[in-house]
């Protein structure tokens, strides 16, 4: 069973962790983040679990199509987000077409679920090693005196909760995976805990480095990394870029696999993406990125989260309606 349907939890974990590392602006103070995490972690896990249950109860062709469109739109936003970051850090070096080719072409290798799972474990290890190495290089510059002692306001907790309650598609995708005889216990709770815990940890590192200036910094994680004496961002720029591309490619491969499951008319649960789907997917993503290249990606990402919450609510309402209809039919 494991060979036929390997676990994609590592791929989902990479998807949510890379969102933290590629974020362009620090959003909240870590003290507020620790407090709101106690509520946001179970809230995100519960939202994913309820969505999965409702999806099995009330899924329909229209909902499947809407979910596929949401994933396709998210794929374009991920590419645009990465391209904008590359433009700020490496001005004039990467065009949008080059970014699309770098990230989309390797997706062909990840057409099988087993390849996605294996690559996800490799990328997860590399992300962990790169993060630890970055921390060691800037450790002498982290000052405890930079921790802020000012009283937190309601707005601080609100900002932290708003940021942590971003509903990424990774929390909804497990509803599509084939059922397994043995699966990890509480996978969505683990995923939410790792994502928000890593997010709070990164914000704590930024506060130790910047102090009160943290909220005003642009691309704070990358600025911190470049200040290290042996920073991987200074000495190993090409490897850092390759790691980013691998992580984004993994996210796109995961989304493509989910889109194919959603649009499969026969309703089969295949473990690979057919090769004939790639030209249409590549051309569609490139055209959508070209149309959206001038939008504000940060605002689009926030709107995407609102749309994802709205879609989850719509599926939940559909699941409740389908459950009630079955109850009424049984009673009658």
CSV table of C-alpha atoms in Angstrom, one decimal:
chain,number,residue,atom,x,y,z
A,1,UNK,CA,0.0,0.0,0.0
A,2,UNK,CA,2.8,2.4,0.8
A,3,UNK,CA,4.4,1.7,-2.6
A,4,UNK,CA,1.1,2.3,-4.4
A,5,UNK,CA,0.2,5.4,-2.5
A,6,UNK,CA,3.2,6.9,-0.6
A,7,UNK,CA,2.8,9.6,2.0
A,8,UNK,CA,2.7,13.1,0.7
A,9,UNK,CA,3.0,14.7,4.2
A,10,UNK,CA,6.6,15.7,3.5
A,11,UNK,CA,5.6,17.5,0.3
A,12,UNK,CA,2.8,19.3,2.2
A,13,UNK,CA,5.3,20.3,4.9
A,14,UNK,CA,7.8,21.7,2.3
A,15,UNK,CA,4.9,23.7,0.8
A,16,UNK,CA,4.0,25.5,4.0
A,17,UNK,CA,7.6,26.0,5.2
A,18,UNK,CA,8.8,27.5,2.0
A,19,UNK,CA,6.0,30.1,2.3
A,20,UNK,CA,7.7,31.3,5.5
A,21,UNK,CA,11.1,31.5,4.0
A,22,UNK,CA,10.0,33.4,0.9
A,23,UNK,CA,7.8,35.8,2.7
A,24,UNK,CA,8.8,39.4,2.0
A,25,UNK,CA,7.8,41.2,5.1
A,26,UNK,CA,7.7,40.4,8.8
A,27,UNK,CA,4.1,40.5,10.0
A,28,UNK,CA,4.0,40.3,13.8
A,29,UNK,CA,5.9,40.1,17.1
A,30,UNK,CA,6.9,36.6,18.2
A,31,UNK,CA,5.4,37.0,21.7
A,32,UNK,CA,2.0,37.7,20.1
A,33,UNK,CA,2.6,34.8,17.7
A,34,UNK,CA,3.2,32.3,20.5
A,35,UNK,CA,-0.1,33.3,22.2
A,36,UNK,CA,-2.2,33.2,19.0
A,37,UNK,CA,-0.5,29.9,17.9
A,38,UNK,CA,-2.4,28.1,20.7
A,39,UNK,CA,-5.6,28.9,18.9
A,40,UNK,CA,-4.5,29.1,15.3
A,41,UNK,CA,-2.8,25.6,15.2
A,42,UNK,CA,-5.9,23.7,16.2
A,43,UNK,CA,-8.1,26.0,14.1
A,44,UNK,CA,-6.2,25.3,10.9
A,45,UNK,CA,-6.1,21.5,11.6
A,46,UNK,CA,-9.8,21.5,12.4
A,47,UNK,CA,-10.6,23.4,9.2
A,48,UNK,CA,-8.6,20.9,7.1
A,49,UNK,CA,-10.3,17.9,8.9
A,50,UNK,CA,-13.8,19.4,8.5
A,51,UNK,CA,-13.1,20.2,4.8
A,52,UNK,CA,-12.0,16.6,4.2
A,53,UNK,CA,-15.1,15.2,5.8
A,54,UNK,CA,-17.4,17.6,4.0
A,55,UNK,CA,-15.6,16.9,0.7
A,56,UNK,CA,-16.4,13.2,0.9
A,57,UNK,CA,-20.0,14.0,1.8
A,58,UNK,CA,-20.9,16.7,-0.7
A,59,UNK,CA,-18.4,16.9,-3.5
A,60,UNK,CA,-19.8,17.7,-7.0
A,61,UNK,CA,-18.4,18.4,-10.5
A,62,UNK,CA,-18.8,22.1,-9.9
A,63,UNK,CA,-16.9,22.0,-6.6
A,64,UNK,CA,-14.2,19.9,-8.2
A,65,UNK,CA,-13.8,22.4,-11.0
A,66,UNK,CA,-13.7,25.3,-8.6
A,67,UNK,CA,-11.0,23.6,-6.5
A,68,UNK,CA,-9.0,22.9,-9.7
A,69,UNK,CA,-9.3,26.6,-10.7
A,70,UNK,CA,-8.1,27.7,-7.2
A,71,UNK,CA,-5.1,25.4,-7.4
A,72,UNK,CA,-4.2,26.6,-10.9
A,73,UNK,CA,-4.5,30.3,-9.8
A,74,UNK,CA,-2.4,29.5,-6.8
A,75,UNK,CA,0.3,27.9,-9.0
A,76,UNK,CA,0.6,31.2,-11.0
A,77,UNK,CA,0.7,33.3,-7.8
A,78,UNK,CA,3.5,31.1,-6.4
A,79,UNK,CA,5.6,31.7,-9.6
A,80,UNK,CA,4.9,35.4,-9.6
A,81,UNK,CA,5.8,35.6,-5.9
A,82,UNK,CA,9.1,33.8,-6.5
A,83,UNK,CA,9.8,36.0,-9.6
A,84,UNK,CA,9.2,39.2,-7.6
A,85,UNK,CA,11.5,38.0,-4.9
A,86,UNK,CA,14.2,37.1,-7.5
A,87,UNK,CA,13.8,40.6,-9.1
A,88,UNK,CA,14.5,42.3,-5.7
A,89,UNK,CA,17.4,40.1,-4.8
A,90,UNK,CA,19.0,39.6,-8.2
A,91,UNK,CA,17.8,42.6,-10.3
A,92,UNK,CA,17.7,42.0,-14.0
A,93,UNK,CA,19.0,38.4,-13.9
A,94,UNK,CA,15.8,36.4,-14.2
A,95,UNK,CA,12.9,37.0,-16.5
A,96,UNK,CA,9.5,35.7,-15.9
A,97,UNK,CA,9.8,33.2,-18.7
A,98,UNK,CA,13.1,32.0,-17.3
A,99,UNK,CA,11.5,31.5,-13.9
A,100,UNK,CA,8.7,29.6,-15.5
A,101,UNK,CA,11.1,27.3,-17.4
A,102,UNK,CA,13.2,26.7,-14.3
A,103,UNK,CA,10.3,25.7,-12.1
A,104,UNK,CA,7.9,24.0,-14.5
A,105,UNK,CA,10.2,21.8,-16.6
A,106,UNK,CA,11.4,19.7,-13.6
A,107,UNK,CA,7.7,19.0,-12.8
A,108,UNK,CA,7.9,16.4,-15.6
A,109,UNK,CA,10.2,14.4,-13.5
A,110,UNK,CA,7.8,14.7,-10.6
A,111,UNK,CA,4.8,13.3,-12.5
A,112,UNK,CA,4.7,10.2,-10.2
A,113,UNK,CA,3.5,10.4,-6.6
A,114,UNK,CA,6.5,8.3,-5.5
A,115,UNK,CA,8.9,10.8,-7.1
A,116,UNK,CA,7.1,13.7,-5.3
A,117,UNK,CA,7.3,11.9,-2.0
A,118,UNK,CA,11.0,11.0,-2.3
A,119,UNK,CA,12.0,14.5,-3.6
A,120,UNK,CA,10.0,16.1,-0.7
A,121,UNK,CA,12.1,14.3,1.9
A,122,UNK,CA,15.3,15.4,0.2
A,123,UNK,CA,14.1,19.0,0.0
A,124,UNK,CA,12.9,19.0,3.6
A,125,UNK,CA,16.3,17.8,4.8
A,126,UNK,CA,18.1,20.5,2.7
A,127,UNK,CA,15.7,23.2,4.0
A,128,UNK,CA,16.5,22.1,7.5
A,129,UNK,CA,20.3,22.1,6.9
A,130,UNK,CA,20.2,25.5,5.2
A,131,UNK,CA,18.2,27.0,8.1
A,132,UNK,CA,20.5,25.6,10.7
A,133,UNK,CA,23.6,26.8,8.8
A,134,UNK,CA,22.1,30.2,8.4
A,135,UNK,CA,21.4,30.4,12.1
A,136,UNK,CA,25.0,29.4,13.0
A,137,UNK,CA,26.5,32.0,10.7
A,138,UNK,CA,24.5,34.9,12.2
A,139,UNK,CA,24.5,33.6,15.8
A,140,UNK,CA,27.2,36.2,17.0
A,141,UNK,CA,24.9,39.0,15.8
A,142,UNK,CA,21.8,37.9,17.7
A,143,UNK,CA,21.4,40.1,20.8
A,144,UNK,CA,19.0,39.4,23.6
A,145,UNK,CA,18.8,43.1,24.3
A,146,UNK,CA,16.9,43.4,21.0
A,147,UNK,CA,13.9,41.7,22.5
A,148,UNK,CA,11.1,44.2,22.9
A,149,UNK,CA,9.6,44.7,26.3
A,150,UNK,CA,6.8,47.1,25.3
A,151,UNK,CA,3.3,46.0,26.2
A,152,UNK,CA,1.5,44.2,23.4
A,153,UNK,CA,-1.7,45.8,22.0
A,154,UNK,CA,-4.8,44.1,20.7
A,155,UNK,CA,-3.7,45.0,17.2
A,156,UNK,CA,-0.5,42.9,17.7
A,157,UNK,CA,-2.5,39.8,18.5
A,158,UNK,CA,-4.8,40.5,15.6
A,159,UNK,CA,-2.0,40.9,13.2
A,160,UNK,CA,-0.4,37.6,14.4
A,161,UNK,CA,-3.7,35.7,14.2
A,162,UNK,CA,-4.4,37.1,10.7
A,163,UNK,CA,-1.0,36.0,9.4
A,164,UNK,CA,-1.1,32.6,11.0
A,165,UNK,CA,-4.7,31.8,9.9
A,166,UNK,CA,-3.6,32.0,6.2
A,167,UNK,CA,-5.3,29.0,4.8
A,168,UNK,CA,-2.9,27.5,2.2
A,169,UNK,CA,-4.2,24.8,-0.2
A,170,UNK,CA,-1.9,22.3,1.5
A,171,UNK,CA,-4.3,22.1,4.4
A,172,UNK,CA,-7.1,21.1,2.0
A,173,UNK,CA,-5.2,18.7,-0.3
A,174,UNK,CA,-5.3,15.6,2.0
A,175,UNK,CA,-9.0,15.4,1.2
A,176,UNK,CA,-8.1,14.3,-2.3
A,177,UNK,CA,-5.6,11.6,-1.5
A,178,UNK,CA,-6.5,7.9,-1.7
A,179,UNK,CA,-7.5,6.4,1.6
A,180,UNK,CA,-4.8,4.3,3.3
A,181,UNK,CA,-5.1,1.4,5.7
A,182,UNK,CA,-2.4,3.0,7.9
A,183,UNK,CA,-1.8,6.7,8.0
A,184,UNK,CA,0.0,9.1,10.4
A,185,UNK,CA,-2.1,10.2,13.3
A,186,UNK,CA,-3.4,13.8,13.2
A,187,UNK,CA,-1.4,14.7,10.0
A,188,UNK,CA,-3.0,18.1,9.7
A,189,UNK,CA,-2.4,19.0,13.3
A,190,UNK,CA,1.3,18.1,12.8
A,191,UNK,CA,1.4,20.2,9.6
A,192,UNK,CA,-0.2,23.2,11.2
A,193,UNK,CA,2.1,22.9,14.3
A,194,UNK,CA,5.3,22.7,12.1
A,195,UNK,CA,4.2,25.6,9.9
A,196,UNK,CA,3.2,28.0,12.6
A,197,UNK,CA,6.0,26.9,15.0
A,198,UNK,CA,8.6,27.5,12.2
A,199,UNK,CA,6.9,30.9,11.4
A,200,UNK,CA,7.1,32.0,15.1
A,201,UNK,CA,10.7,30.8,15.3
A,202,UNK,CA,11.8,32.8,12.2
A,203,UNK,CA,10.1,35.9,13.7
A,204,UNK,CA,11.9,35.4,17.0
A,205,UNK,CA,15.2,35.2,15.1
A,206,UNK,CA,14.4,38.4,13.2
A,207,UNK,CA,13.6,40.2,16.5
A,208,UNK,CA,16.9,39.1,18.0
A,209,UNK,CA,18.6,40.5,14.9
A,210,UNK,CA,16.7,43.7,14.2
A,211,UNK,CA,15.0,44.6,17.4
A,212,UNK,CA,12.5,47.4,17.1
A,213,UNK,CA,13.4,47.9,13.4
A,214,UNK,CA,12.0,44.4,12.4
A,215,UNK,CA,8.6,45.5,11.0
A,216,UNK,CA,10.2,48.1,8.7
A,217,UNK,CA,12.6,45.6,7.0
A,218,UNK,CA,12.0,44.4,3.5
A,219,UNK,CA,12.9,40.7,2.8
A,220,UNK,CA,14.2,40.4,6.4
A,221,UNK,CA,15.1,36.7,6.3
A,222,UNK,CA,17.4,37.1,3.3
A,223,UNK,CA,18.9,40.3,4.7
A,224,UNK,CA,19.8,38.5,7.9
A,225,UNK,CA,21.3,35.6,6.0
A,226,UNK,CA,23.5,37.8,4.0
A,227,UNK,CA,25.0,39.3,7.1
A,228,UNK,CA,26.5,36.1,8.2
A,229,UNK,CA,30.3,35.7,8.1
A,230,UNK,CA,30.0,32.4,6.1
A,231,UNK,CA,26.4,33.1,4.9
A,232,UNK,CA,25.0,30.6,2.5
A,233,UNK,CA,23.4,33.5,0.7
A,234,UNK,CA,26.8,35.1,0.1
A,235,UNK,CA,29.0,32.1,-0.6
A,236,UNK,CA,26.5,29.7,-2.1
A,237,UNK,CA,24.1,31.9,-4.0
A,238,UNK,CA,23.6,29.3,-6.8
A,239,UNK,CA,22.8,26.5,-4.3
A,240,UNK,CA,20.3,28.7,-2.5
A,241,UNK,CA,18.6,29.5,-5.8
A,242,UNK,CA,18.5,25.8,-6.7
A,243,UNK,CA,16.9,25.0,-3.3
A,244,UNK,CA,14.2,27.6,-3.8
A,245,UNK,CA,13.5,26.3,-7.3
A,246,UNK,CA,13.3,22.7,-6.0
A,247,UNK,CA,10.8,23.7,-3.3
A,248,UNK,CA,8.6,25.8,-5.7
A,249,UNK,CA,8.7,23.0,-8.3
A,250,UNK,CA,7.6,20.5,-5.7
A,251,UNK,CA,4.6,22.7,-4.8
A,252,UNK,CA,3.7,23.0,-8.5
A,253,UNK,CA,4.0,19.2,-9.0
A,254,UNK,CA,1.7,18.6,-5.9
A,255,UNK,CA,-0.9,21.1,-7.3
A,256,UNK,CA,-0.8,19.5,-10.7
A,257,UNK,CA,-1.3,16.1,-9.3
A,258,UNK,CA,-4.3,17.4,-7.3
A,259,UNK,CA,-5.7,19.2,-10.4
A,260,UNK,CA,-5.5,15.9,-12.4
A,261,UNK,CA,-7.4,14.1,-9.7
A,262,UNK,CA,-10.1,16.7,-9.6
A,263,UNK,CA,-10.6,16.8,-13.4
A,264,UNK,CA,-10.4,13.1,-13.9
A,265,UNK,CA,-13.8,12.3,-15.4
A,266,UNK,CA,-13.5,8.5,-14.7
A,267,UNK,CA,-13.0,9.2,-11.0
A,268,UNK,CA,-9.9,7.0,-10.8
A,269,UNK,CA,-7.2,7.5,-8.2
A,270,UNK,CA,-4.1,7.4,-10.3
A,271,UNK,CA,-0.6,7.7,-8.9
A,272,UNK,CA,0.9,9.7,-11.8
A,273,UNK,CA,0.2,12.6,-14.2
A,274,UNK,CA,-0.2,11.8,-17.8
A,275,UNK,CA,2.4,13.3,-20.1
A,276,UNK,CA,-0.2,14.8,-22.4
A,277,UNK,CA,-1.4,17.1,-19.6
A,278,UNK,CA,1.9,18.9,-19.3
A,279,UNK,CA,1.9,21.1,-22.5
A,280,UNK,CA,-1.6,22.5,-21.6
A,281,UNK,CA,-0.6,23.0,-18.0
A,282,UNK,CA,2.7,24.8,-18.9
A,283,UNK,CA,1.1,27.0,-21.5
A,284,UNK,CA,-1.7,27.9,-19.2
A,285,UNK,CA,0.5,28.8,-16.3
A,286,UNK,CA,2.8,30.9,-18.5
A,287,UNK,CA,-0.1,32.8,-20.0
A,288,UNK,CA,-1.7,33.4,-16.6
A,289,UNK,CA,1.6,34.7,-15.2
A,290,UNK,CA,2.0,37.0,-18.2
A,291,UNK,CA,-1.5,38.4,-17.5
A,292,UNK,CA,-1.0,38.9,-13.8
A,293,UNK,CA,2.6,40.0,-13.8
A,294,UNK,CA,1.8,43.6,-12.9
A,295,UNK,CA,-0.6,42.9,-10.0
A,296,UNK,CA,0.4,43.4,-6.3
A,297,UNK,CA,1.3,39.8,-5.4
A,298,UNK,CA,1.1,40.4,-1.7
A,299,UNK,CA,-2.5,41.6,-2.0
A,300,UNK,CA,-3.2,38.7,-4.3
A,301,UNK,CA,-1.9,36.3,-1.8
A,302,UNK,CA,-4.1,37.7,0.9
A,303,UNK,CA,-7.1,37.5,-1.4
A,304,UNK,CA,-6.2,33.9,-2.3
A,305,UNK,CA,-6.4,33.1,1.4
A,306,UNK,CA,-9.8,34.7,1.7
A,307,UNK,CA,-10.9,32.7,-1.4
A,308,UNK,CA,-9.6,29.5,0.1
A,309,UNK,CA,-11.5,30.1,3.3
A,310,UNK,CA,-14.6,30.9,1.3
A,311,UNK,CA,-14.2,27.7,-0.8
A,312,UNK,CA,-13.8,25.6,2.4
A,313,UNK,CA,-16.9,27.2,3.8
A,314,UNK,CA,-18.8,26.5,0.6
A,315,UNK,CA,-17.7,22.8,0.6
A,316,UNK,CA,-18.7,22.6,4.3
A,317,UNK,CA,-22.2,23.9,3.5
A,318,UNK,CA,-22.5,21.4,0.6
A,319,UNK,CA,-21.4,18.6,2.9
A,320,UNK,CA,-23.9,19.5,5.5
A,321,UNK,CA,-26.7,19.7,2.9
A,322,UNK,CA,-25.7,16.3,1.4
A,323,UNK,CA,-25.6,14.7,4.8
A,324,UNK,CA,-29.1,16.1,5.7
A,325,UNK,CA,-30.5,14.9,2.4
A,326,UNK,CA,-29.3,11.4,3.1
A,327,UNK,CA,-30.7,11.5,6.6
A,328,UNK,CA,-34.1,12.6,5.2
A,329,UNK,CA,-34.1,9.8,2.6
A,330,UNK,CA,-33.3,7.2,5.2
A,331,UNK,CA,-36.1,8.4,7.5
A,332,UNK,CA,-38.6,8.5,4.7
